[in-house]
Structure formats: C-alpha cells, structure tokens
Amino acid sequence: MNILVVGGGGREHAIIKKLRENKTVDKIYALPGNGGIAQDAICVDIGAKDLDGIVEFASANNIDYAVVAPDDPLVLGCVDRLNSIGIPCFGPEAKAAIIEGSKAFSKDLMRKYNIPTAEYQVFTECAAALKYVEKCNIPVVVKADGLALGKGVIIAMTREEAAEAVRSMMEGHMFGSSGDSVVIEEFLEGPEISVLSFTDGETVVPMISSMDHKRALDNDQGKNTGGMGTIAPNPYYTPDVAKRCMDEIFVPTIRAMKAEGRTFKGCLYFGLMLTAQGPKVIEYNCRFGDPETQVVLPLMETDLLTVMQATTAGKLSEIDVKFSDDSACCVIMASKGYPESYDKGFEITADEDFNACMYVAGAKAQEDKLLTNGGRVLGITATGSDLKEAIANAYTAVDKVHFDNAFYRKDIGQRALAALSDK
Ligand code: AMP
Ligand code: GLY
C-alpha cells in the first residue's frame, strides 16, 4: 500500500512512524515532511496548503490512502478534493472541519445541542464588541473566529486588555480575516485535559487522555506556544470524568454534527477544562493535536492504519482500539527565543545510547547532517510503567540530544505528578 501524509511536523512524524508498523505499507510520502521525517518517509516539497499540488501528486503516484493531518488543508477541503479523485482519506471533509475552522460555528453548535462550554457572544461589529467588554465580567477571553496558528486566543485580565484585543483583531487585523468576527467568552478555571478521539460519525472512540503544556517557561510562565510538552494519561481524567465526557460531550457532539449534515470522520480533538461544575469544552480541533499525538500514539497497541481505515469506512464499531497501561512523556526541545525570534541552522546530534523516540518537528537535512530549522525542533518521547518513570526516561533521553541554543521546559509532567500524589 502507498500512503500519502499531508503535513510536516512532529505530529506527522509520530503518525508516520506508527503507520510504518503495518506490514502492508510500502511507500509513505510526506508532503512536505521535513529533514527528520525523511528517515521514515519520502518527503516531497509540496506545501500542506497547496491542494492543487497535493491532488496532482496523489493522482500520479498510485496512492491508496491519505492522511491529512494539519488544520489548514482540512478546513480548505483537502479531503474533499482527494476523495473526488477516488482516494480514501483519514480526516474530515471541509463541512465538518468547520468545527475547528470557525469558533462561532462550534460555540453555536454547543449552545444549540446543550454541550457544556463557556458562556459567550459572537460579534461581527467592533463597536458592539467594545460596548460589551465595558460591562462583562473580567477576566474575559477574546477569540478570533477563524484559524490563527493557535494564537487567536487572548485572556484579558482587565477591561483595557479586552478592548485592546478586540481592536487588534477586528480593526488591526492581527489575525487577518480570522478576526473579522470574534467570540467573547466567559473565563473558566480548572485543569485542562486533551482527549483525541477516532470517530466515523456514528461511533466515537476516545484515545488515551493527555495534558499539554502550552506556556514557554517552567511553572506555566511566559508566552503561549504551540505546546512545549505532553504527558499521558492525564490524571484528572478519572473514570468518572471520562464517563461524563462521553455522555455529555463526546456522543452529543458526534450526533450534533450528523444532525447538522456535517458528519465528522477522522480524529476529533476535545480540548476540555475540568471546572467546578464538571467538564466543559474549551475548543474542538478537527485533527490530531501536536504534541499530544507524540504521547498518545506510542501508547496505542492496536494497528493505527487498521483503525484509520475502519474510521474512513464507517466501521469503527467493529474494532477494539487498545492502549497500553504505561505512561508517556514528550519534552519539546525548541530553539532559544521561541515562540518569538530564534536562530536556526545548528547541527543536531544524539549520543549512541539514546534510546527514546525522536520526533522531528523543525529540522532540515543537509548532506548527512540534521540542522535545526524551526522554533519547535524535536519532541523526545519516552514511556514508563508509571508517569514518574516516563518523565525520568524522557529527561534522560533529552540529556543525550545536543544542538546549540537548545531550550526546553524542565517541568513537563510535574503538575500531573502533583495531582497524582493528591489522590
Ligand atoms: P485555544 O486556542 O482555544 O485552545 O485556547 C488556548 C488556551 O487558552 C487554552 O488551552 C486555555 O488554556 C485558554 N482558554 C481558552 N478559552 C478559555 C476560557 N474560556 N477560559 C479560560 N481559559 C481559556
Ligand atoms: N496541542 C494543541 C493543539 O494541537 O492544538
């Protein structure tokens, strides 16, 4: 079987390594992939948003199955385009990917179907939004409606900050047309839980839960990033919480999308907050999370390609998707300066006794060397029989990887460990 994977980050590397475990897989093409992914797949220099290029490549290269991993091509309709030339895909069609593509859509969906989430209002006029923030409770959360590279959320601690956020999104076009409409929502508090799920539109199968660490610095200080590390499972996701999530959030969401004529097939990511009133949805993503995938897939025991194909075929209920009882920890090694400016082009090396998983996010190959080429450079994942061991193994592995200006958080998993010791 020849498989095409759209995307080129650490998440895609984790997906590709897992797909490789299936013996029927011959070639895997990554569009565009990266210098590290090139060790596990054939990388082709076609951008993830270049739908014409992707379709042309797929039709010329005997592709049997495609996995579209990032949000942009999904929202732009990459799956629709590949399906139209007869290539089955893992991922939602554009009309379902809107669950991530428009926050106004997802909030309205939750309101209509009684799915627990923060109270909110949608604004398309700047003056009305400004008037609203003069009176609303503070802190308040201001979100650009459309995709904004994970940066379209501003938590305003004061009325002035809220007004500034509204102005910069709606008048300053800080996130381009993504900010033409904004969602202003209630500030929620509590630990966050990420749950990725497989769904074929009828059945929803949650994967092992995880916890992201979004801030750049230790103790959740510094700027928001794409994610500096993850652990799985998330200790806040107890069996009781899992049951409530299934009954109040996961199943109602899948049914709501179907009822709206937007059946969702693929990986639906639930970003949840465990509030005093119970779990609430912070956001939906129409795809695997990054770097959640880098801890979830290493713990998956069932063959990934088999589960993906069952999802596409609407036969997920026939499969028993199993995860190991172990824990996993992924530490992101970034370039110093990320998420702002940073230098790149430094050689990446690993000691001979490095024995963890190295998922490459931002690196390029030059001759036989691997050079840093992005903000988030590597995700180093290790597993262990419990969380403590997984964290220790991950940091032991991180110590064996070297590049100039390397920067990483030292406390990935500490909040989860503290939660475990409180139990
Ligand atoms: P998002 O891009 O929607 O995942 O938001 C980024 C981060 O902002 C989330 O992971 C939360 O930490 C935070 N956030 C988003 N919405 C809220 C909210 N209503 N209340 C508190 N924090 C929020
Ligand atoms: N880790 C959060 C995301 O993938 O959006």
Tab-separated table of C-alpha atoms and ligand atoms in Angstrom:
chain	number	residue	atom	x	y	z
A	1	MET	CA	0.000	0.000	0.000
A	2	ASN	CA	1.186	3.505	-0.771
A	3	ILE	CA	0.217	6.178	1.710
A	4	LEU	CA	0.350	9.929	1.485
A	5	VAL	CA	0.585	12.007	4.661
A	6	VAL	CA	-0.077	15.740	4.376
A	7	GLY	CA	1.927	17.821	6.864
A	8	GLY	CA	5.457	18.160	8.111
A	9	GLY	CA	5.789	18.475	11.893
A	10	GLY	CA	6.355	16.302	14.953
A	11	ARG	CA	2.759	15.079	14.877
A	12	GLU	CA	3.140	13.866	11.304
A	13	HIS	CA	6.412	12.152	12.214
A	14	ALA	CA	4.644	10.282	15.025
A	15	ILE	CA	1.813	9.269	12.673
A	16	ILE	CA	4.263	8.081	10.017
A	17	LYS	CA	6.341	6.029	12.473
A	18	LYS	CA	3.164	4.350	13.719
A	19	LEU	CA	1.863	3.671	10.190
A	20	ARG	CA	5.228	2.038	9.390
A	21	GLU	CA	4.421	-0.712	11.917
A	22	ASN	CA	1.837	-2.095	9.474
A	23	LYS	CA	3.481	-4.664	7.203
A	24	THR	CA	1.215	-3.920	4.227
A	25	VAL	CA	2.619	-0.407	3.968
A	26	ASP	CA	5.097	0.059	1.106
A	27	LYS	CA	5.792	3.703	0.420
A	28	ILE	CA	4.859	6.604	2.629
A	29	TYR	CA	5.070	10.054	1.058
A	30	ALA	CA	5.130	13.110	3.306
A	31	LEU	CA	4.026	16.438	1.771
A	32	PRO	CA	6.145	18.363	2.640
A	33	GLY	CA	7.618	16.338	5.563
A	34	ASN	CA	10.939	17.576	6.948
A	35	GLY	CA	14.595	16.575	7.243
A	36	GLY	CA	13.895	14.183	10.110
A	37	ILE	CA	10.755	12.660	8.634
A	38	ALA	CA	12.905	11.881	5.578
A	39	GLN	CA	14.349	8.945	7.537
A	40	ASP	CA	10.903	7.303	7.655
A	41	ALA	CA	9.129	8.568	4.523
A	42	ILE	CA	9.756	10.033	1.095
A	43	CYS	CA	9.444	13.794	1.512
A	44	VAL	CA	8.101	15.776	-1.422
A	45	ASP	CA	8.358	19.541	-1.479
A	46	ILE	CA	4.660	20.329	-1.813
A	47	GLY	CA	3.165	22.561	0.875
A	48	ALA	CA	0.307	21.331	3.070
A	49	LYS	CA	-1.941	24.155	1.792
A	50	ASP	CA	-1.150	23.554	-1.885
A	51	LEU	CA	-4.256	21.500	-2.613
A	52	ASP	CA	-3.707	21.510	-6.393
A	53	GLY	CA	-0.160	20.244	-5.896
A	54	ILE	CA	-1.302	17.556	-3.448
A	55	VAL	CA	-4.056	16.278	-5.737
A	56	GLU	CA	-1.772	16.267	-8.767
A	57	PHE	CA	0.908	14.349	-6.853
A	58	ALA	CA	-1.607	11.850	-5.461
A	59	SER	CA	-3.145	11.067	-8.831
A	60	ALA	CA	0.289	10.478	-10.392
A	61	ASN	CA	1.706	8.230	-7.659
A	62	ASN	CA	-0.672	5.317	-7.056
A	63	ILE	CA	-1.753	6.484	-3.644
A	64	ASP	CA	-4.065	4.011	-1.889
A	65	TYR	CA	-4.798	6.019	1.235
A	66	ALA	CA	-4.151	9.528	2.510
A	67	VAL	CA	-3.909	11.034	5.976
A	68	VAL	CA	-4.465	14.784	6.129
A	69	ALA	CA	-3.051	15.890	9.469
A	70	PRO	CA	-2.954	19.728	9.808
A	71	ASP	CA	-5.929	22.045	10.286
A	72	ASP	CA	-5.402	24.319	7.270
A	73	PRO	CA	-5.703	21.729	4.480
A	74	LEU	CA	-8.636	20.075	6.285
A	75	VAL	CA	-10.514	23.376	6.563
A	76	LEU	CA	-9.638	24.183	2.929
A	77	GLY	CA	-11.174	20.884	1.743
A	78	CYS	CA	-8.148	18.670	1.049
A	79	VAL	CA	-10.106	15.526	1.957
A	80	ASP	CA	-12.967	16.514	-0.375
A	81	ARG	CA	-10.504	17.039	-3.212
A	82	LEU	CA	-8.687	13.718	-2.676
A	83	ASN	CA	-11.983	11.837	-2.323
A	84	SER	CA	-13.151	13.345	-5.602
A	85	ILE	CA	-10.281	11.586	-7.415
A	86	GLY	CA	-11.105	8.316	-5.634
A	87	ILE	CA	-8.528	8.363	-2.844
A	88	PRO	CA	-9.892	7.393	0.585
A	89	CYS	CA	-8.662	9.674	3.362
A	90	PHE	CA	-8.363	9.911	7.098
A	91	GLY	CA	-9.730	13.296	8.111
A	92	PRO	CA	-12.986	15.249	7.954
A	93	GLU	CA	-14.430	16.947	4.891
A	94	ALA	CA	-14.397	20.753	4.918
A	95	LYS	CA	-18.015	20.982	6.018
A	96	ALA	CA	-17.104	19.032	9.196
A	97	ALA	CA	-13.647	20.596	9.689
A	98	ILE	CA	-15.505	23.861	10.313
A	99	ILE	CA	-15.826	22.646	13.917
A	100	GLU	CA	-12.249	23.943	14.274
A	101	GLY	CA	-12.279	26.405	11.371
A	102	SER	CA	-14.907	28.640	12.942
A	103	LYS	CA	-15.150	29.190	16.677
A	104	ALA	CA	-18.505	30.935	16.153
A	105	PHE	CA	-19.767	27.756	14.463
A	106	SER	CA	-18.542	25.489	17.264
A	107	LYS	CA	-19.920	27.736	20.010
A	108	ASP	CA	-23.326	27.928	18.309
A	109	LEU	CA	-23.298	24.145	17.871
A	110	MET	CA	-22.646	23.643	21.585
A	111	ARG	CA	-25.369	26.119	22.553
A	112	LYS	CA	-27.908	24.503	20.218
A	113	TYR	CA	-27.172	20.967	21.441
A	114	ASN	CA	-26.613	21.751	25.117
A	115	ILE	CA	-22.973	20.737	25.198
A	116	PRO	CA	-21.230	22.271	28.243
A	117	THR	CA	-18.914	25.163	27.347
A	118	ALA	CA	-18.120	28.735	28.443
A	119	GLU	CA	-20.904	31.336	28.018
A	120	TYR	CA	-20.186	33.553	25.017
A	121	GLN	CA	-21.295	36.090	22.461
A	122	VAL	CA	-20.252	36.418	18.813
A	123	PHE	CA	-19.570	39.869	17.332
A	124	THR	CA	-19.077	40.967	13.751
A	125	GLU	CA	-19.057	44.708	14.572
A	126	CYS	CA	-16.160	46.184	16.518
A	127	ALA	CA	-18.285	48.868	18.201
A	128	ALA	CA	-20.704	46.294	19.616
A	129	ALA	CA	-17.844	44.120	20.894
A	130	LEU	CA	-16.236	47.141	22.585
A	131	LYS	CA	-19.512	48.052	24.219
A	132	TYR	CA	-19.885	44.502	25.521
A	133	VAL	CA	-16.448	44.451	27.171
A	134	GLU	CA	-17.301	47.655	29.053
A	135	LYS	CA	-19.836	45.683	31.094
A	136	CYS	CA	-18.892	41.981	31.019
A	137	ASN	CA	-17.187	40.039	33.824
A	138	ILE	CA	-13.403	40.227	33.939
A	139	PRO	CA	-11.193	38.264	33.212
A	140	VAL	CA	-12.712	37.547	29.818
A	141	VAL	CA	-11.477	35.580	26.823
A	142	VAL	CA	-11.376	37.103	23.321
A	143	LYS	CA	-11.050	34.669	20.408
A	144	ALA	CA	-10.637	35.281	16.677
A	145	ASP	CA	-13.305	33.275	14.861
A	146	GLY	CA	-11.031	31.626	12.281
A	147	LEU	CA	-7.724	29.743	12.292
A	148	ALA	CA	-4.833	31.750	13.727
A	149	LEU	CA	-1.956	29.277	14.130
A	150	GLY	CA	-3.148	28.503	17.652
A	151	LYS	CA	-2.552	32.132	18.646
A	152	GLY	CA	-6.005	33.643	18.235
A	153	VAL	CA	-6.952	33.489	21.921
A	154	ILE	CA	-6.347	36.386	24.310
A	155	ILE	CA	-7.111	36.077	28.004
A	156	ALA	CA	-7.809	39.651	29.104
A	157	MET	CA	-7.227	40.283	32.787
A	158	THR	CA	-8.521	43.871	32.569
A	159	ARG	CA	-11.202	45.738	30.609
A	160	GLU	CA	-8.466	47.693	28.791
A	161	GLU	CA	-6.767	44.473	27.662
A	162	ALA	CA	-10.098	43.137	26.431
A	163	ALA	CA	-10.788	46.303	24.424
A	164	GLU	CA	-7.258	46.211	23.023
A	165	ALA	CA	-7.697	42.560	21.989
A	166	VAL	CA	-10.983	43.359	20.238
A	167	ARG	CA	-9.450	46.336	18.418
A	168	SER	CA	-6.337	44.491	17.315
A	169	MET	CA	-8.372	41.575	15.956
A	170	MET	CA	-11.260	43.489	14.373
A	171	GLU	CA	-9.613	46.768	13.308
A	172	GLY	CA	-5.893	45.930	13.280
A	173	HIS	CA	-6.493	42.589	11.509
A	174	MET	CA	-3.825	40.988	13.694
A	175	PHE	CA	-5.005	37.542	12.523
A	176	GLY	CA	-6.139	38.667	9.044
A	177	SER	CA	-9.709	37.786	8.132
A	178	SER	CA	-9.800	35.245	11.003
A	179	GLY	CA	-10.589	38.209	13.273
A	180	ASP	CA	-13.441	39.694	11.195
A	181	SER	CA	-15.691	38.051	13.689
A	182	VAL	CA	-14.765	37.428	17.335
A	183	VAL	CA	-16.092	35.268	20.133
A	184	ILE	CA	-16.002	36.832	23.583
A	185	GLU	CA	-16.402	34.227	26.278
A	186	GLU	CA	-16.527	33.581	29.964
A	187	PHE	CA	-13.187	32.836	31.646
A	188	LEU	CA	-13.175	29.278	33.011
A	189	GLU	CA	-10.839	27.819	35.581
A	190	GLY	CA	-9.591	24.314	36.216
A	191	PRO	CA	-7.103	21.770	34.920
A	192	GLU	CA	-7.079	21.165	31.170
A	193	ILE	CA	-7.440	17.761	29.569
A	194	SER	CA	-6.894	16.852	25.923
A	195	VAL	CA	-8.813	13.899	24.549
A	196	LEU	CA	-8.245	12.870	20.947
A	197	SER	CA	-10.846	10.502	19.556
A	198	PHE	CA	-11.427	8.384	16.495
A	199	THR	CA	-14.882	8.809	15.056
A	200	ASP	CA	-16.622	7.607	11.931
A	201	GLY	CA	-19.607	9.845	12.561
A	202	GLU	CA	-21.572	7.169	14.445
A	203	THR	CA	-19.131	5.653	16.911
A	204	VAL	CA	-16.671	7.670	18.950
A	205	VAL	CA	-13.621	6.002	20.485
A	206	PRO	CA	-11.610	8.218	22.827
A	207	MET	CA	-7.872	7.626	22.810
A	208	ILE	CA	-5.814	7.759	25.980
A	209	SER	CA	-6.122	11.218	27.602
A	210	SER	CA	-3.236	13.673	27.724
A	211	MET	CA	-2.091	17.010	29.125
A	212	ASP	CA	-0.409	19.736	27.095
A	213	HIS	CA	1.944	22.409	28.484
A	214	LYS	CA	1.276	25.484	26.375
A	215	ARG	CA	3.394	28.156	28.044
A	216	ALA	CA	7.021	28.621	27.028
A	217	LEU	CA	8.569	28.608	30.508
A	218	ASP	CA	8.554	26.459	33.641
A	219	ASN	CA	5.632	26.799	36.071
A	220	ASP	CA	3.371	27.853	33.193
A	221	GLN	CA	5.067	31.225	32.777
A	222	GLY	CA	5.917	33.044	29.562
A	223	LYS	CA	4.153	33.199	26.240
A	224	ASN	CA	1.675	30.749	24.791
A	225	THR	CA	3.302	28.354	22.337
A	226	GLY	CA	2.168	25.514	20.108
A	227	GLY	CA	2.933	23.218	23.083
A	228	MET	CA	6.171	22.561	25.000
A	229	GLY	CA	5.458	19.030	26.112
A	230	THR	CA	2.782	16.485	26.942
A	231	ILE	CA	2.103	13.550	29.217
A	232	ALA	CA	-0.397	10.701	29.004
A	233	PRO	CA	-2.595	9.599	30.615
A	234	ASN	CA	-3.916	12.767	32.266
A	235	PRO	CA	-4.532	12.048	35.987
A	236	TYR	CA	-7.502	14.436	36.073
A	237	TYR	CA	-9.300	12.216	33.571
A	238	THR	CA	-10.669	9.765	36.108
A	239	PRO	CA	-13.211	7.083	35.112
A	240	ASP	CA	-15.996	9.358	36.449
A	241	VAL	CA	-14.824	12.319	34.409
A	242	ALA	CA	-14.405	10.075	31.366
A	243	LYS	CA	-17.985	8.864	31.688
A	244	ARG	CA	-19.350	12.385	31.994
A	245	CYS	CA	-17.310	13.470	28.975
A	246	MET	CA	-18.623	10.553	26.931
A	247	ASP	CA	-22.275	11.185	27.872
A	248	GLU	CA	-22.322	14.993	27.989
A	249	ILE	CA	-19.749	15.949	25.362
A	250	PHE	CA	-18.351	13.293	23.010
A	251	VAL	CA	-21.516	11.475	21.932
A	252	PRO	CA	-23.646	14.655	21.801
A	253	THR	CA	-21.011	16.344	19.603
A	254	ILE	CA	-20.862	13.484	17.109
A	255	ARG	CA	-24.679	13.346	16.964
A	256	ALA	CA	-24.933	17.127	16.606
A	257	MET	CA	-22.547	17.164	13.667
A	258	LYS	CA	-24.500	14.396	11.980
A	259	ALA	CA	-27.803	16.180	12.609
A	260	GLU	CA	-26.360	19.315	11.020
A	261	GLY	CA	-25.466	17.355	7.871
A	262	ARG	CA	-21.775	17.647	8.743
A	263	THR	CA	-20.889	14.060	9.733
A	264	PHE	CA	-17.392	14.121	11.202
A	265	LYS	CA	-14.978	11.334	10.253
A	266	GLY	CA	-11.400	11.340	11.433
A	267	CYS	CA	-9.755	12.476	14.644
A	268	LEU	CA	-11.839	14.857	16.702
A	269	TYR	CA	-9.832	16.529	19.456
A	270	PHE	CA	-11.675	17.675	22.565
A	271	GLY	CA	-9.875	20.421	24.492
A	272	LEU	CA	-11.563	20.259	27.891
A	273	MET	CA	-11.453	22.130	31.148
A	274	LEU	CA	-12.445	20.397	34.353
A	275	THR	CA	-14.381	23.173	36.096
A	276	ALA	CA	-16.135	23.056	39.460
A	277	GLN	CA	-19.366	22.324	37.514
A	278	GLY	CA	-17.779	19.467	35.586
A	279	PRO	CA	-16.000	19.097	32.248
A	280	LYS	CA	-16.556	21.828	29.653
A	281	VAL	CA	-15.324	22.220	26.099
A	282	ILE	CA	-12.635	24.865	25.614
A	283	GLU	CA	-12.107	24.052	21.954
A	284	TYR	CA	-12.550	21.435	19.289
A	285	ASN	CA	-9.820	20.601	16.817
A	286	CYS	CA	-10.588	18.689	13.644
A	287	ARG	CA	-7.299	16.766	13.790
A	288	PHE	CA	-4.660	15.104	15.946
A	289	GLY	CA	-3.110	17.503	18.477
A	290	ASP	CA	0.528	18.459	18.395
A	291	PRO	CA	2.335	17.453	20.684
A	292	GLU	CA	-0.454	15.253	22.153
A	293	THR	CA	-0.042	12.765	19.290
A	294	GLN	CA	3.588	12.278	20.315
A	295	VAL	CA	2.471	10.699	23.625
A	296	VAL	CA	-0.819	9.119	22.542
A	297	LEU	CA	0.362	7.062	19.549
A	298	PRO	CA	3.358	5.469	21.312
A	299	LEU	CA	0.855	4.011	23.818
A	300	MET	CA	-1.527	2.726	21.150
A	301	GLU	CA	-1.456	-1.052	20.834
A	302	THR	CA	-3.937	-1.545	18.007
A	303	ASP	CA	-2.619	-1.060	14.483
A	304	LEU	CA	-3.119	2.597	13.508
A	305	LEU	CA	-3.728	2.048	9.802
A	306	THR	CA	-6.425	-0.549	10.558
A	307	VAL	CA	-8.221	1.886	12.880
A	308	MET	CA	-7.894	4.744	10.402
A	309	GLN	CA	-9.307	2.684	7.550
A	310	ALA	CA	-12.196	1.487	9.716
A	311	THR	CA	-12.906	5.131	10.549
A	312	THR	CA	-12.999	6.046	6.871
A	313	ALA	CA	-15.183	3.045	6.038
A	314	GLY	CA	-17.690	3.756	8.824
A	315	LYS	CA	-16.769	0.507	10.589
A	316	LEU	CA	-15.175	1.779	13.765
A	317	SER	CA	-17.670	-0.129	15.944
A	318	GLU	CA	-16.125	-3.378	14.674
A	319	ILE	CA	-12.689	-2.591	16.098
A	320	ASP	CA	-11.381	-2.840	19.624
A	321	VAL	CA	-8.927	0.048	19.999
A	322	LYS	CA	-6.447	-0.718	22.773
A	323	PHE	CA	-3.940	1.418	24.658
A	324	SER	CA	-1.147	0.250	26.937
A	325	ASP	CA	-1.331	0.770	30.709
A	326	ASP	CA	2.018	2.553	30.579
A	327	SER	CA	2.560	6.303	30.703
A	328	ALA	CA	4.357	8.549	28.243
A	329	CYS	CA	6.079	11.916	28.398
A	330	CYS	CA	7.142	14.116	25.480
A	331	VAL	CA	9.537	17.009	26.036
A	332	ILE	CA	9.763	19.537	23.216
A	333	MET	CA	13.291	20.717	22.501
A	334	ALA	CA	12.918	24.166	20.995
A	335	SER	CA	15.220	26.894	19.683
A	336	LYS	CA	16.061	29.511	22.298
A	337	GLY	CA	13.817	32.522	21.659
A	338	TYR	CA	10.777	30.500	20.525
A	339	PRO	CA	7.868	31.459	20.244
A	340	GLU	CA	9.428	34.746	19.104
A	341	SER	CA	12.616	35.076	17.066
A	342	TYR	CA	15.366	32.473	17.138
A	343	ASP	CA	18.419	31.406	15.140
A	344	LYS	CA	18.487	28.194	13.163
A	345	GLY	CA	20.905	26.013	11.238
A	346	PHE	CA	22.591	24.283	14.213
A	347	GLU	CA	23.571	20.653	13.899
A	348	ILE	CA	21.512	18.138	15.908
A	349	THR	CA	23.345	15.125	17.339
A	350	ALA	CA	22.385	12.287	19.680
A	351	ASP	CA	24.631	10.103	21.839
A	352	GLU	CA	24.931	6.480	20.816
A	353	ASP	CA	22.982	5.244	23.821
A	354	PHE	CA	19.972	7.493	23.093
A	355	ASN	CA	17.055	5.083	23.227
A	356	ALA	CA	13.822	7.059	23.193
A	357	CYS	CA	11.616	8.255	20.353
A	358	MET	CA	12.771	11.324	18.495
A	359	TYR	CA	10.011	13.057	16.589
A	360	VAL	CA	11.367	15.758	14.355
A	361	ALA	CA	9.311	18.938	14.018
A	362	GLY	CA	11.631	21.643	12.716
A	363	ALA	CA	14.810	20.378	11.098
A	364	LYS	CA	16.291	20.073	7.651
A	365	ALA	CA	18.750	17.587	6.243
A	366	GLN	CA	21.994	18.892	4.791
A	367	GLU	CA	24.342	16.290	3.385
A	368	ASP	CA	24.263	13.677	6.143
A	369	LYS	CA	23.558	16.158	8.924
A	370	LEU	CA	20.337	17.262	10.550
A	371	LEU	CA	20.132	21.026	11.193
A	372	THR	CA	17.644	22.960	13.330
A	373	ASN	CA	15.113	24.740	11.149
A	374	GLY	CA	12.222	25.876	13.316
A	375	GLY	CA	11.021	27.028	16.709
A	376	ARG	CA	9.963	23.641	17.960
A	377	VAL	CA	12.758	21.360	16.793
A	378	LEU	CA	12.259	17.920	18.368
A	379	GLY	CA	9.791	16.046	20.525
A	380	ILE	CA	11.566	13.490	22.707
A	381	THR	CA	9.111	10.847	23.927
A	382	ALA	CA	9.748	8.074	26.431
A	383	THR	CA	7.380	5.652	28.093
A	384	GLY	CA	7.494	4.074	31.545
A	385	SER	CA	5.370	1.854	33.740
A	386	ASP	CA	4.108	4.960	35.527
A	387	LEU	CA	4.215	8.686	34.933
A	388	LYS	CA	7.219	9.274	37.166
A	389	GLU	CA	9.274	6.742	35.254
A	390	ALA	CA	8.129	8.075	31.879
A	391	ILE	CA	9.167	11.615	32.854
A	392	ALA	CA	12.549	10.437	34.159
A	393	ASN	CA	13.161	8.423	30.986
A	394	ALA	CA	12.213	11.367	28.777
A	395	TYR	CA	14.609	13.757	30.528
A	396	THR	CA	17.415	11.150	30.500
A	397	ALA	CA	16.917	10.971	26.735
A	398	VAL	CA	16.809	14.771	26.358
A	399	ASP	CA	20.243	14.952	28.023
A	400	LYS	CA	21.616	12.786	25.238
A	401	VAL	CA	20.479	15.098	22.430
A	402	HIS	CA	22.503	18.164	21.546
A	403	PHE	CA	22.234	21.318	19.462
A	404	ASP	CA	23.289	24.913	20.047
A	405	ASN	CA	20.653	27.187	21.599
A	406	ALA	CA	18.516	24.212	22.660
A	407	PHE	CA	15.790	25.185	25.071
A	408	TYR	CA	13.192	23.071	26.848
A	409	ARG	CA	10.972	23.109	29.898
A	410	LYS	CA	12.285	21.193	32.894
A	411	ASP	CA	8.886	20.615	34.497
A	412	ILE	CA	6.836	18.694	31.931
A	413	GLY	CA	4.515	16.383	33.877
A	414	GLN	CA	5.119	17.919	37.307
A	415	ARG	CA	1.581	19.252	37.620
A	416	ALA	CA	0.228	15.823	36.741
A	417	LEU	CA	2.532	14.147	39.269
A	418	ALA	CA	1.343	16.546	41.969
A	419	ALA	CA	-2.270	15.720	41.064
A	420	LEU	CA	-1.487	12.018	41.420
A	421	SER	CA	0.069	12.481	44.844
A	422	ASP	CA	-3.026	14.460	45.976
A	423	LYS	CA	-5.212	11.458	45.277
B	1	AMP	P1	-7.469	27.539	22.360
B	1	AMP	O1	-6.607	28.058	21.252
B	1	AMP	O2	-8.942	27.731	22.161
B	1	AMP	O3	-7.044	26.156	22.787
B	1	AMP	O4	-7.089	28.394	23.644
B	1	AMP	C1	-5.766	28.444	24.083
B	1	AMP	C2	-5.734	28.343	25.575
B	1	AMP	O5	-6.425	29.462	26.141
B	1	AMP	C3	-6.476	27.132	26.142
B	1	AMP	O6	-5.683	25.980	26.155
B	1	AMP	C4	-6.802	27.612	27.530
B	1	AMP	O7	-5.664	27.473	28.362
B	1	AMP	C5	-7.069	29.067	27.332
B	1	AMP	N1	-8.511	29.319	27.221
B	1	AMP	C6	-9.272	29.279	26.117
B	1	AMP	N2	-10.560	29.546	26.397
B	1	AMP	C7	-10.616	29.775	27.722
B	1	AMP	C8	-11.678	30.098	28.653
B	1	AMP	N3	-12.927	30.264	28.236
B	1	AMP	N4	-11.348	30.251	29.938
B	1	AMP	C9	-10.076	30.100	30.368
B	1	AMP	N5	-9.040	29.796	29.556
B	1	AMP	C10	-9.305	29.634	28.256
B	2	GLY	N1	-1.680	20.947	21.359
B	2	GLY	C1	-2.789	21.699	20.968
B	2	GLY	C2	-3.148	21.617	19.554
B	2	GLY	O1	-2.711	20.761	18.814
B	2	GLY	O2	-3.926	22.443	19.109
